[in-house]
Coordinates of C-alpha atoms and ligand atoms in Angstrom, one line a residue:
X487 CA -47.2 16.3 -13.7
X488 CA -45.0 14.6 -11.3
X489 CA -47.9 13.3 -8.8
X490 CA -46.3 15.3 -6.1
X491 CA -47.6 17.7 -4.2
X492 CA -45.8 21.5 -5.4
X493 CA -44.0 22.0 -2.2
X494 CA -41.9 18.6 -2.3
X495 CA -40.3 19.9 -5.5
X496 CA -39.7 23.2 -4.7
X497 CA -36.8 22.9 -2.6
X498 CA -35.2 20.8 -5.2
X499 CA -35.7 23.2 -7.7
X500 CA -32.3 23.7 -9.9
X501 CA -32.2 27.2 -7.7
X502 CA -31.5 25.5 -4.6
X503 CA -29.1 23.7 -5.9
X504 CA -25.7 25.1 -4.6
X505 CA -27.7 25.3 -1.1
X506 CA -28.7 21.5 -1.2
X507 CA -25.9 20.5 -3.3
X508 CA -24.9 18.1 0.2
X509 CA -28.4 16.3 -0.1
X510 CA -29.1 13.2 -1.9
X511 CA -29.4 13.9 -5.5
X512 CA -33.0 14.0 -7.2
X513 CA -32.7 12.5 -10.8
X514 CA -34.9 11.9 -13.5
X515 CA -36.3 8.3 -14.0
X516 CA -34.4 6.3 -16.2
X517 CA -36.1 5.3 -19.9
X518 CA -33.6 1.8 -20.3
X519 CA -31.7 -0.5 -18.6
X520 CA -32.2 -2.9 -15.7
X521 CA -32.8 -0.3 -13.1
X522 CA -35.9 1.2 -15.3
X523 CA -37.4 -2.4 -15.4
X524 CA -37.0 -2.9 -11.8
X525 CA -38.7 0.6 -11.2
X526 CA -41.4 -0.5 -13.6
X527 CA -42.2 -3.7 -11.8
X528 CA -42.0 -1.7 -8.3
X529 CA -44.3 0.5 -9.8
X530 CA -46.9 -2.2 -10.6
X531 CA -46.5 -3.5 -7.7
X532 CA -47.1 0.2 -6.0
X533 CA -50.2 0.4 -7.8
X534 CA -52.0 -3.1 -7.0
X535 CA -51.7 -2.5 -3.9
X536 CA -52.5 1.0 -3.3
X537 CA -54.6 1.7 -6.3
X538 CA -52.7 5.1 -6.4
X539 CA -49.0 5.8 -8.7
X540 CA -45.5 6.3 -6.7
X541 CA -45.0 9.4 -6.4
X542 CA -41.3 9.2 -6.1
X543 CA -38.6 6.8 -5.2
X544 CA -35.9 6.9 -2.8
X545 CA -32.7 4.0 -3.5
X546 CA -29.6 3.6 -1.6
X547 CA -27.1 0.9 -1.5
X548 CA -25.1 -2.0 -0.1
X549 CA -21.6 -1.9 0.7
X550 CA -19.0 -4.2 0.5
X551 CA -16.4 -3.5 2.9
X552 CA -12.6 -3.8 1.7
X553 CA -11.0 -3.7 4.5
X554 CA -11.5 -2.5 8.5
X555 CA -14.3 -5.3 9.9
X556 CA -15.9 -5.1 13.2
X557 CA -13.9 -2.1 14.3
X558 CA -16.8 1.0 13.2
X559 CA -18.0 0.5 16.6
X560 CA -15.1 0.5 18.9
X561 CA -14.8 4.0 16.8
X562 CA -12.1 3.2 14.7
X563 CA -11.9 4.1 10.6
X564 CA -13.2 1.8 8.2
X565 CA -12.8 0.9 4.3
X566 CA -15.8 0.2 2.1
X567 CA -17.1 0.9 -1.0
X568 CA -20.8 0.7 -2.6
X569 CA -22.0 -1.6 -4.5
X570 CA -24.3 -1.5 -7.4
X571 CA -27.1 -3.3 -6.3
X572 CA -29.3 -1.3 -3.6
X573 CA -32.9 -1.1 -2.3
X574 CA -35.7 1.1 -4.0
X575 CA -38.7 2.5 -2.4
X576 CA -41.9 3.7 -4.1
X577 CA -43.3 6.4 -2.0
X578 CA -46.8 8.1 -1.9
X579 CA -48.7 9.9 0.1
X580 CA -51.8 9.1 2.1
X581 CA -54.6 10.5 3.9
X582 CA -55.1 8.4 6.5
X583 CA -51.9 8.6 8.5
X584 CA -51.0 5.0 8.1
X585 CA -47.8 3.9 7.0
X586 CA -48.4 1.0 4.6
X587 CA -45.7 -1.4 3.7
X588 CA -45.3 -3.9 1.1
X589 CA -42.6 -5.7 -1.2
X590 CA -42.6 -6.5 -4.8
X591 CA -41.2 -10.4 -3.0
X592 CA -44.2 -11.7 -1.8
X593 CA -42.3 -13.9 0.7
X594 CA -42.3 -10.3 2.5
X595 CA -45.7 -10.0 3.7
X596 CA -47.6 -6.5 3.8
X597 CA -47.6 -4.4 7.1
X598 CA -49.6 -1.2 8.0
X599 CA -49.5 1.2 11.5
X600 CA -50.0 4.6 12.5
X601 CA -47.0 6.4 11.3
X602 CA -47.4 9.1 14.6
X603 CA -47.6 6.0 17.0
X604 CA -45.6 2.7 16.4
X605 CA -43.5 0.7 18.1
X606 CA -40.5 -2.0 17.0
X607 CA -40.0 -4.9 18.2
X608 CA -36.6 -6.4 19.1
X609 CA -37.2 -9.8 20.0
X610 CA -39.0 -10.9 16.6
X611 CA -36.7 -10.0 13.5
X612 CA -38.9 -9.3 10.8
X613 CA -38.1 -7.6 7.6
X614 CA -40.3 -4.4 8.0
X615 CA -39.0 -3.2 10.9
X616 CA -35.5 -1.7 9.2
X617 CA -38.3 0.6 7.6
X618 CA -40.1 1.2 10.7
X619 CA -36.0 2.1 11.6
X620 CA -36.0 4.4 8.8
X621 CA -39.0 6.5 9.8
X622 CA -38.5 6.6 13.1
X623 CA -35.0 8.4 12.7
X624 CA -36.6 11.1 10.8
X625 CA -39.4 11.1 13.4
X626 CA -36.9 11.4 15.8
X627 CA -34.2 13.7 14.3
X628 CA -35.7 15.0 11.5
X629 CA -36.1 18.4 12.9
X630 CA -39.9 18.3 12.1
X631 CA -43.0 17.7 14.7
X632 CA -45.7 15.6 14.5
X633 CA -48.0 14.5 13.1
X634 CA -46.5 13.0 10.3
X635 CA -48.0 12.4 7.3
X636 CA -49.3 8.8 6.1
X637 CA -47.2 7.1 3.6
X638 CA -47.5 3.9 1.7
X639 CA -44.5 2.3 0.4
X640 CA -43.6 -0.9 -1.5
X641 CA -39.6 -1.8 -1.5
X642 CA -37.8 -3.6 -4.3
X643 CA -34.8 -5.3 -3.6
X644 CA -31.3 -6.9 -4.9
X645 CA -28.8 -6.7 -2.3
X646 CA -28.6 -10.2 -1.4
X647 CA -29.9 -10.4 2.0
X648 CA -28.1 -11.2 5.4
X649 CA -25.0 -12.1 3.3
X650 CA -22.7 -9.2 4.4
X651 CA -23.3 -6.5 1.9
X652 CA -25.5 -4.5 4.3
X653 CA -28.8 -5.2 2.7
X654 CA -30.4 -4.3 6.3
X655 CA -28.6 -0.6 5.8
X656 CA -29.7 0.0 2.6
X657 CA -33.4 -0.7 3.3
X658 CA -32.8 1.8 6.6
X659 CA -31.3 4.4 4.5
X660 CA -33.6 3.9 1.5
X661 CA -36.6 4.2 3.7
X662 CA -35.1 7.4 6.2
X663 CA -34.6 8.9 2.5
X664 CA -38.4 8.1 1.5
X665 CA -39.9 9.5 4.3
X666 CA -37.3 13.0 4.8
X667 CA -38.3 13.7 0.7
X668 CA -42.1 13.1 1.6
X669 CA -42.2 16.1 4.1
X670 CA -39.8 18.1 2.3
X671 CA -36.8 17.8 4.3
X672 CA -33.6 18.7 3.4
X673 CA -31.0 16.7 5.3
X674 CA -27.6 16.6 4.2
X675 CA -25.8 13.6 3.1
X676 CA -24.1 13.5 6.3
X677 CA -26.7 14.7 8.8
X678 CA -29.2 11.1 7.2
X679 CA -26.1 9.1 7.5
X680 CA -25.8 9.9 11.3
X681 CA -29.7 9.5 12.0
X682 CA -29.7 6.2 10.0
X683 CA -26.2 5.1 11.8
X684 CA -28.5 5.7 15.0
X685 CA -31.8 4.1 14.2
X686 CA -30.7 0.9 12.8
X687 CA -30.3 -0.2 16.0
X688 CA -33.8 0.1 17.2
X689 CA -33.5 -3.9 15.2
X690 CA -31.7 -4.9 18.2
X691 CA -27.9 -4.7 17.2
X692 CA -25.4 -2.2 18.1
X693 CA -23.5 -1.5 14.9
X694 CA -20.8 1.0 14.0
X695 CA -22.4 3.5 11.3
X696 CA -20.3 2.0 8.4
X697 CA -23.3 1.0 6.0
X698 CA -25.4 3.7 6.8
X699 CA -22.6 6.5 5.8
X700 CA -21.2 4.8 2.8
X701 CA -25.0 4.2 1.8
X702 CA -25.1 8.0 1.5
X703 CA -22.1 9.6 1.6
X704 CA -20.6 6.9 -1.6
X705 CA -19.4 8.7 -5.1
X706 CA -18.9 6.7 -8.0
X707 CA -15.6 4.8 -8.7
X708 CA -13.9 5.2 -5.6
X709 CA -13.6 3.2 -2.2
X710 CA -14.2 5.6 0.8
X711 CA -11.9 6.3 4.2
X712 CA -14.6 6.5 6.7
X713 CA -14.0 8.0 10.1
X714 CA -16.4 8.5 12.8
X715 CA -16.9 11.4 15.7
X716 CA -17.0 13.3 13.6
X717 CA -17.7 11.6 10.4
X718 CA -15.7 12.2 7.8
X719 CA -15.3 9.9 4.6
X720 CA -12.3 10.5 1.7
X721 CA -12.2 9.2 -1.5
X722 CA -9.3 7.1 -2.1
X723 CA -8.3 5.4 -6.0
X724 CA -7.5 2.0 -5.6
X725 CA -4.3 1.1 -8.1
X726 CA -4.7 0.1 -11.5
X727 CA -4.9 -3.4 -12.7
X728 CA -6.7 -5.3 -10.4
X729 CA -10.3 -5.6 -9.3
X730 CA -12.6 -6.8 -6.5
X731 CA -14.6 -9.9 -6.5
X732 CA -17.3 -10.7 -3.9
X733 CA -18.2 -14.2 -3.6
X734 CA -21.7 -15.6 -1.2
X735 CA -20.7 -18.4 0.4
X736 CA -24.1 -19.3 0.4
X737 CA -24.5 -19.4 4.1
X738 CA -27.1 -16.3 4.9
X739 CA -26.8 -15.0 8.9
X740 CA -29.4 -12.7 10.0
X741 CA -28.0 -10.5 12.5
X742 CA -30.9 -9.0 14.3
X743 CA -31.8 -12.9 14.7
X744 CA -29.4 -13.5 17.8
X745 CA -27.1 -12.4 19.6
X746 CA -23.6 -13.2 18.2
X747 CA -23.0 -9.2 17.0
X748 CA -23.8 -8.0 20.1
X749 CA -21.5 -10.4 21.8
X750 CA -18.3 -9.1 19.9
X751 CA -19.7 -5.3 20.4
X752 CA -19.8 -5.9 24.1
X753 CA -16.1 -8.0 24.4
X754 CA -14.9 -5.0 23.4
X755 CA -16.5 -2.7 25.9
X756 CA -15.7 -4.9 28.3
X757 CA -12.1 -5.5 27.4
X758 CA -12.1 -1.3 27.2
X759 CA -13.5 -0.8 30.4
X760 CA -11.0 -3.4 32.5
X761 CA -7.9 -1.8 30.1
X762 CA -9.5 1.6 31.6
X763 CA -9.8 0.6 34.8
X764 CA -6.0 -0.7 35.3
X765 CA -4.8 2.9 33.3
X766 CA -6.6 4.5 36.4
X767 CA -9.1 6.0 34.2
X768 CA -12.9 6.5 35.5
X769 CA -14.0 3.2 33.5
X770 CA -17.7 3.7 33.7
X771 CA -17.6 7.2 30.7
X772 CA -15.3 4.4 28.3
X773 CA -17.2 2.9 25.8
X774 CA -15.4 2.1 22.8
X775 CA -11.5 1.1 22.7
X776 CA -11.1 3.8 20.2
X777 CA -12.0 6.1 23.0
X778 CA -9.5 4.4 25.5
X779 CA -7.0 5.0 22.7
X780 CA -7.6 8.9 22.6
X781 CA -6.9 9.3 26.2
X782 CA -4.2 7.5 26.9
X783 CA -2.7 9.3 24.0
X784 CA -1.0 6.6 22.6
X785 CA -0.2 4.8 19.1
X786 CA -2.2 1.1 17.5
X787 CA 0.8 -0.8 18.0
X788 CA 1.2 0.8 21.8
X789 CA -2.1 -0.4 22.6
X790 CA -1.5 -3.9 21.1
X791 CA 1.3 -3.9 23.8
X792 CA -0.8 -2.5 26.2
X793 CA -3.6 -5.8 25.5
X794 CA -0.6 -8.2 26.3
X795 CA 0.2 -6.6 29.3
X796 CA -4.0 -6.6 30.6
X797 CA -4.9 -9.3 29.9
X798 CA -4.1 -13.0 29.3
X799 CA -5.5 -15.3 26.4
X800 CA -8.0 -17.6 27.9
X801 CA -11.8 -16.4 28.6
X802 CA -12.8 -14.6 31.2
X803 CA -15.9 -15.6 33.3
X804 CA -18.3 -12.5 34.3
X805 CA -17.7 -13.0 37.6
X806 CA -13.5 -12.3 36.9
X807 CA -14.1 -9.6 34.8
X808 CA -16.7 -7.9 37.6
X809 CA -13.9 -8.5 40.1
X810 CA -11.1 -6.6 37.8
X811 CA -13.8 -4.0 37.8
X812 CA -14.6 -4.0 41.6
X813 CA -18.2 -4.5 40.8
X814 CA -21.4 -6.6 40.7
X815 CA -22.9 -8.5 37.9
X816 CA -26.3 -6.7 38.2
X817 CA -24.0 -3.3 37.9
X818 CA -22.3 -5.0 35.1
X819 CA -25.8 -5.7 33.3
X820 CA -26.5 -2.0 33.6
X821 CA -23.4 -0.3 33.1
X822 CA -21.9 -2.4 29.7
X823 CA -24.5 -5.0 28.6
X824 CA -27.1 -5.1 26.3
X825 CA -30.3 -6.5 27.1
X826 CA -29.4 -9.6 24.5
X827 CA -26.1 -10.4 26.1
X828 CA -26.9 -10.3 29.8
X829 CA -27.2 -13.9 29.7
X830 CA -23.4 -14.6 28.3
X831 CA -21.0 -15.8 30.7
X832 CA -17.9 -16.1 29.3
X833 CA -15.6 -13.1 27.7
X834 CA -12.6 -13.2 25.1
X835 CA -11.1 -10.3 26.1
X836 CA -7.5 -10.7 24.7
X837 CA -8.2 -12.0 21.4
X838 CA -11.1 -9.5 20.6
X839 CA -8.9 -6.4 21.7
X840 CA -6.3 -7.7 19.6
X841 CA -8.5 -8.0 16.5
X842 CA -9.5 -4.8 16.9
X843 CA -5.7 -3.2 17.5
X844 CA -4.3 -5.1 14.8
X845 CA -7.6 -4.2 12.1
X846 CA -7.7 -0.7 12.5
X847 CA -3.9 -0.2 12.2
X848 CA -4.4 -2.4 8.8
X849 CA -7.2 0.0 7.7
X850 CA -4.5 3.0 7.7
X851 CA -1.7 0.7 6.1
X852 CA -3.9 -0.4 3.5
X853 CA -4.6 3.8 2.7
X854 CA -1.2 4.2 2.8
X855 CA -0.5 1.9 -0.2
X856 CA -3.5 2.7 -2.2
X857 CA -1.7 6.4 -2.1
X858 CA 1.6 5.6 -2.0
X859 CA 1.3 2.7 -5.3
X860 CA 4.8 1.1 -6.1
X861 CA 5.2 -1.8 -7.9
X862 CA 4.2 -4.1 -4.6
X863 CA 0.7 -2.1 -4.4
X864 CA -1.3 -4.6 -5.4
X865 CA 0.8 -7.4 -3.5
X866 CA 0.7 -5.7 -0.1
X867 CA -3.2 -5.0 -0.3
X868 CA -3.6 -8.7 -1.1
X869 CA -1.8 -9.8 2.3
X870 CA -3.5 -7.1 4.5
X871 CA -6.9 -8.6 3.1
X872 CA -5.5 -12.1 4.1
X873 CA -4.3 -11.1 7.3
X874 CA -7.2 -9.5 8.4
X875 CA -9.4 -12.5 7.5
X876 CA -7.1 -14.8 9.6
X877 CA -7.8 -12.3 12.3
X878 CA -11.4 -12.4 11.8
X879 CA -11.5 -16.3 11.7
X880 CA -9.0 -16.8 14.7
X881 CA -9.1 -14.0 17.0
X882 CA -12.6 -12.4 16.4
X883 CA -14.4 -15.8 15.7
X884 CA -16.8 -14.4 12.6
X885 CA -15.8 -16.6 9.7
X886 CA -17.7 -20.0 8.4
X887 CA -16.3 -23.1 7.1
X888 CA -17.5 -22.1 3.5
X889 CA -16.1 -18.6 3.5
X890 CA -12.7 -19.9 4.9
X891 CA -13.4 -22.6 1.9
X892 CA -13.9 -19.3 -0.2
X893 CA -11.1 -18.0 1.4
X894 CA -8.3 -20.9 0.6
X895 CA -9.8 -21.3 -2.9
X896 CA -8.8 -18.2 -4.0
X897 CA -4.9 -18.2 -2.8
X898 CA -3.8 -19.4 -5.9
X899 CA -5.6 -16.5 -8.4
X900 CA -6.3 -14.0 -6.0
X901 CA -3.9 -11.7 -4.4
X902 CA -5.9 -11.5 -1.0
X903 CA -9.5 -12.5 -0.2
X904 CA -11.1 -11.8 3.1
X905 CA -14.8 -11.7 4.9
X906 CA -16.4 -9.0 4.4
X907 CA -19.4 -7.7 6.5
X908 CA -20.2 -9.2 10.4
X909 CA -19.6 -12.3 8.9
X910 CA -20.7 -16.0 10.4
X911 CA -21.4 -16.6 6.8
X912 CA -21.9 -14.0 3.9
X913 CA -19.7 -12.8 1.2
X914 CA -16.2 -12.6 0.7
X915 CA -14.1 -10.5 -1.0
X916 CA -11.0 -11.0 -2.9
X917 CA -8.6 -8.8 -5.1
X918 CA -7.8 -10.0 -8.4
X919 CA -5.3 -8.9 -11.1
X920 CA -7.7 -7.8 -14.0
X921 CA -6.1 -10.5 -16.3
X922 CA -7.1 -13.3 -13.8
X923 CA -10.7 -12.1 -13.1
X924 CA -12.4 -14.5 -15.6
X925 CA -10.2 -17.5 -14.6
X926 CA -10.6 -16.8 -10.8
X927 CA -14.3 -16.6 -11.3
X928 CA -13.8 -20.1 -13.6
X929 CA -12.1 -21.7 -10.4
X930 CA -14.4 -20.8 -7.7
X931 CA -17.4 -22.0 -9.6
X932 CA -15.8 -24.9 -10.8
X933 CA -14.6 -26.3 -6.9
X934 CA -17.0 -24.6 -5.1
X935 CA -20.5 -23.4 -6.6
X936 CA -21.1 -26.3 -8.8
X937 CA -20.8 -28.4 -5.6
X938 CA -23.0 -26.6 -3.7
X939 CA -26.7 -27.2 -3.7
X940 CA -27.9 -23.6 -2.6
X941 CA -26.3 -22.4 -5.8
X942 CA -28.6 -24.7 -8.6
X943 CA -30.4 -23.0 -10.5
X944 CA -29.0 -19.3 -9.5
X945 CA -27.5 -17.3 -12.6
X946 CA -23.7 -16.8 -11.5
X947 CA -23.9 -13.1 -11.4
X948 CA -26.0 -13.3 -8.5
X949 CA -23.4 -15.1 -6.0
X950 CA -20.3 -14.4 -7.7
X951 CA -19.6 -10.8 -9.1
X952 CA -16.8 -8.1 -9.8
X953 CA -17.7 -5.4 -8.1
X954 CA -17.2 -1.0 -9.1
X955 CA -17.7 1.4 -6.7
X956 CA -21.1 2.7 -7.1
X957 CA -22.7 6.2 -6.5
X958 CA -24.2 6.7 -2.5
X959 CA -28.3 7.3 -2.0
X960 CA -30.7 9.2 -4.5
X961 CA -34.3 10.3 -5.2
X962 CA -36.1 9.5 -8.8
X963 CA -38.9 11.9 -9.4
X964 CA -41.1 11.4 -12.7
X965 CA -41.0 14.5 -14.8
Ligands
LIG2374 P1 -27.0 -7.8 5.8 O1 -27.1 -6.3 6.2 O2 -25.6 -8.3 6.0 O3 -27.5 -8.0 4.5 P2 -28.7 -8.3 8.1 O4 -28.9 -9.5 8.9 O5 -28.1 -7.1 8.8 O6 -27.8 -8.7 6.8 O7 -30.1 -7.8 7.4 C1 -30.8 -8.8 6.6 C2 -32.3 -8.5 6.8 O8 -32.7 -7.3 6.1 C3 -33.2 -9.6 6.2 O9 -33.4 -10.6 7.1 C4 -34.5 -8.8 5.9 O10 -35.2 -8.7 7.1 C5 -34.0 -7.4 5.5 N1 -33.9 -7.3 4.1 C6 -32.8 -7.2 3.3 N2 -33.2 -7.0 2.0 C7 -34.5 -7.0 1.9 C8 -35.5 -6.9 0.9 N3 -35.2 -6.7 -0.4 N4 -36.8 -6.9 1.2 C9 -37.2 -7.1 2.5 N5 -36.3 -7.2 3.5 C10 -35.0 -7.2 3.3
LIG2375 P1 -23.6 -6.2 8.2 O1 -22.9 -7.4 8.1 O2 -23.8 -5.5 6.9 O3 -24.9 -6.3 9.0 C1 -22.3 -5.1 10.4 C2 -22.6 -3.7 11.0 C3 -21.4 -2.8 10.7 C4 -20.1 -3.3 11.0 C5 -20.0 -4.7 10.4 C6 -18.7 -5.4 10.7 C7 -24.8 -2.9 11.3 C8 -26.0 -2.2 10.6 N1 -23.8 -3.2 10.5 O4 -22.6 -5.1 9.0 O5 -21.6 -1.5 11.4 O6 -19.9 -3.4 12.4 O7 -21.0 -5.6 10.7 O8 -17.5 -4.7 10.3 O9 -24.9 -3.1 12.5
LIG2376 MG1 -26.9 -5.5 8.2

């Protein structure tokens, strides 16, 4: 037997499966490979600590993003693709309505609460509350009442954490997935992508909804066009004869830590609402510049114009950009800040506007290539990936020394390398002709990781990796 209660399976019984075929996919557990051995250890740790076996286990992954950074939340579309390392979740049922929580890395120390009355907490970022996240989106949207039932849960991970490839995602998604399957939910792929896009941010930071929908909505071997409101992701081939390399710089940024995410997040909905305000527009409904764009109707490269003629390069103070929009700073707090950034006092309005512009029109141009293919293909990709991390380190401000380090390395092998994720440190990611790949990998470790102390000791695999689109979110049952 499968240790699950009858009604769990039941609805993802091979006759439902033209009705559920737009949920996660339940899959046998796998006999061999690395994947099996990290299951078995998860399940050993499962059982020490809850003296009980997993019932099932939920896994989703990281992303890494090719090209389209910091522009999911001003609404604009976005390129990633999944990796192959991801975050599983043994899952069991209790009768005690706790939610118990554990890690097979005992750096991550256990946690327990009610699972019908918990709350997270913004201002200390630790590692359980993306799981907390998780079950409180399908608390909240779910489409189930309480109470819940009580779960326990121990969480095996290998996407390398706060390095860009949206470890903190994949731990939401896995868990939203774990605790949906536990009370027989059947949410589409797209539906837990939304809720999980939503409920991240109960961590604190405002993000987009990239990581959360590639996380699920991923398919083996190809990148994904995702667009938001509504969200919509299309698979796009990436041309022949190259491949992409992700490299850690070795520098880890926590984002629910501080407040540098937020910052950017609210430039922009700042640097929307004045743009909104001088169009005559009511400036208070505009969020996002994406949404600016829409009304005024106009094209990327018109609203690039349009952040020349708003605004000019240096910073703006709050108290200038609460007299461009005729109000107070205590209306300003309310109406645009987040409670993490009421305390900033100085606003890049021109430069983040024009990141934005300039990155999302790149995310189209880089589509358009990857269709179109021609013997440039791989050239032109190469030199939106280095233009948009030029943007990133000059206009947006995100890079680090060691990923522009990363970054200049790799001009000579690579065809384009660029920060991928929220950046302030990470990984990067460069495209490589497939004839180069070894050699390129050769260079980077031999003039940067073998000077670096943070990488002695570490096999190289684990900071410096090709990288194939993986498959999006699943469930393992035992059978
Ligand atoms: P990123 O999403 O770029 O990896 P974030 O700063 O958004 O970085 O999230 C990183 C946080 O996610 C970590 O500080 C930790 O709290 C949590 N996390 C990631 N992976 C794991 C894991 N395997 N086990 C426990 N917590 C994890
Ligand atoms: P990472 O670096 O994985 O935390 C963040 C945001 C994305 C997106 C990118 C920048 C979250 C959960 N993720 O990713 O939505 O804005 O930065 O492109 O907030
Ligand atoms: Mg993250």
């Amino acid at each position: 037997g499968t240790g699950m209660p009858e009604a769990f399976l039941s609805m993802w019984h091979p006759r439902n499966a033209v009705m559920s075929s737009k949920c996660p996919p339940v899959l046998h557990m796998p006999s061999m490979g690395e994947q099996a051995h990290r299951l078995a250890v998860l399940s050993e740790t499962f059982i020490a600590a809850f003296s009980q076996q997993p019932q099932f286990f939920s896994r989703a992954p990281g992303r890494v993003n090719l090209i389209g950074e910091h522009v999911d939340y001003c609404g604009f579309a976005v390129f990633p693709m999944a990796v192959e390392q991801d975050i599983l979740v043994a899952v069991a049922t209790n009768t005690t309505g706790m939610l118990n929580i554990c890690n097979v890395d005992p750096s991550h120390a256990p946690y327990s609460c009610d699972i019908n009355n918990f709350e997270i907490n913004k201002e200390r970022p630790s590692w359980y509350n993306y799981i907390l996240c998780g079950v409180r989106g399908i608390k909240d949207e779910g489409g189930m009442q309480s109470p819940f039932i009580g779960l326990n849960m121990a969480i095996s991970g290998n996407v390398p954490p706060s390095s860009g490839l949206s470890s903190s995602s994949a731990l939401v998604c896995a868990s939203a997935l774990g605790m949906s399957y536990a009370h027989g939910l059947s949410l589409a792929l797209d539906t837990l992508a939304e809720i999980c896009g939503r409920c991240e941010m109960h961590v604190g930071t405002q993000g987009g909804g990239m990581d959360q929908a590639i996380s699920f909505l991923a398919t083996k071997d190809t990148a994904k066009l995702i667009e938001f409101n509504p969200l919509r992701a299309t698979s796009v081939a990436l041309p022949h004869g190259a491949s992409f390399v992700v490299a850690n710089s070795l520098a880890p940024m926590n984002k629910a830590a501080n407040s540098y995410f937020n910052c950017r997040v609210m430039e922009c909905r700042l640097a929307t609402q004045v743009m909104a305000k001088r169009a005559g527009l009511p400036w208070r409904t505009f969020q996002k510049l994406g949404d600016l764009q829409q009304a005024l109707g106009k094209t990327l490269p018109q609203m690039i114009s349009m952040v020349e003629d708003t605004f000019e390069v240096r910073p703006y103070s709050k108290r200038q950009v609460c007299e461009l929009l005729n109000t107070t700073p205590e209306e300003l707090n309310q109406v645009s800040l987040s409670e993490n950034t009421r305390h900033i006092q100085e606003f890049k309005l021109h430069d983040r506007a024009l990141h934005v512009f300039s990155e999302a029109h790149r995310v189209w141009e880089f589509k358009k290539v990857c269709e179109e293919g021609g013997p440039y293909a791989l050239h032109q990709l190469g030199k939106l990936m280095s233009d948009s991390h030029r943007s990133t380190q000059l206009l947006y401000e995100c890079s680090h020394p060691k990923l522009d380090t990363l970054v200049e390395l790799s001009s000579s092998l690579a065809l384009g390398a660029r920060l991928t994720g929220a950046g302030w440190g990470g990984c990067m990611v460069a495209l490589v002709e497939e004839s180069k790949v070894e050699q390129y990998k050769e260079h980077l470790w031999k003039n940067f990781y073998s000077k670096e102390p943070a990488a002695e000791g570490r096999p190289r695999e684990s900071v410096l990796f090709s990288s194939h689109p993986g498959p999006g979110a699943y469930v393992f049952v035992k059978i």
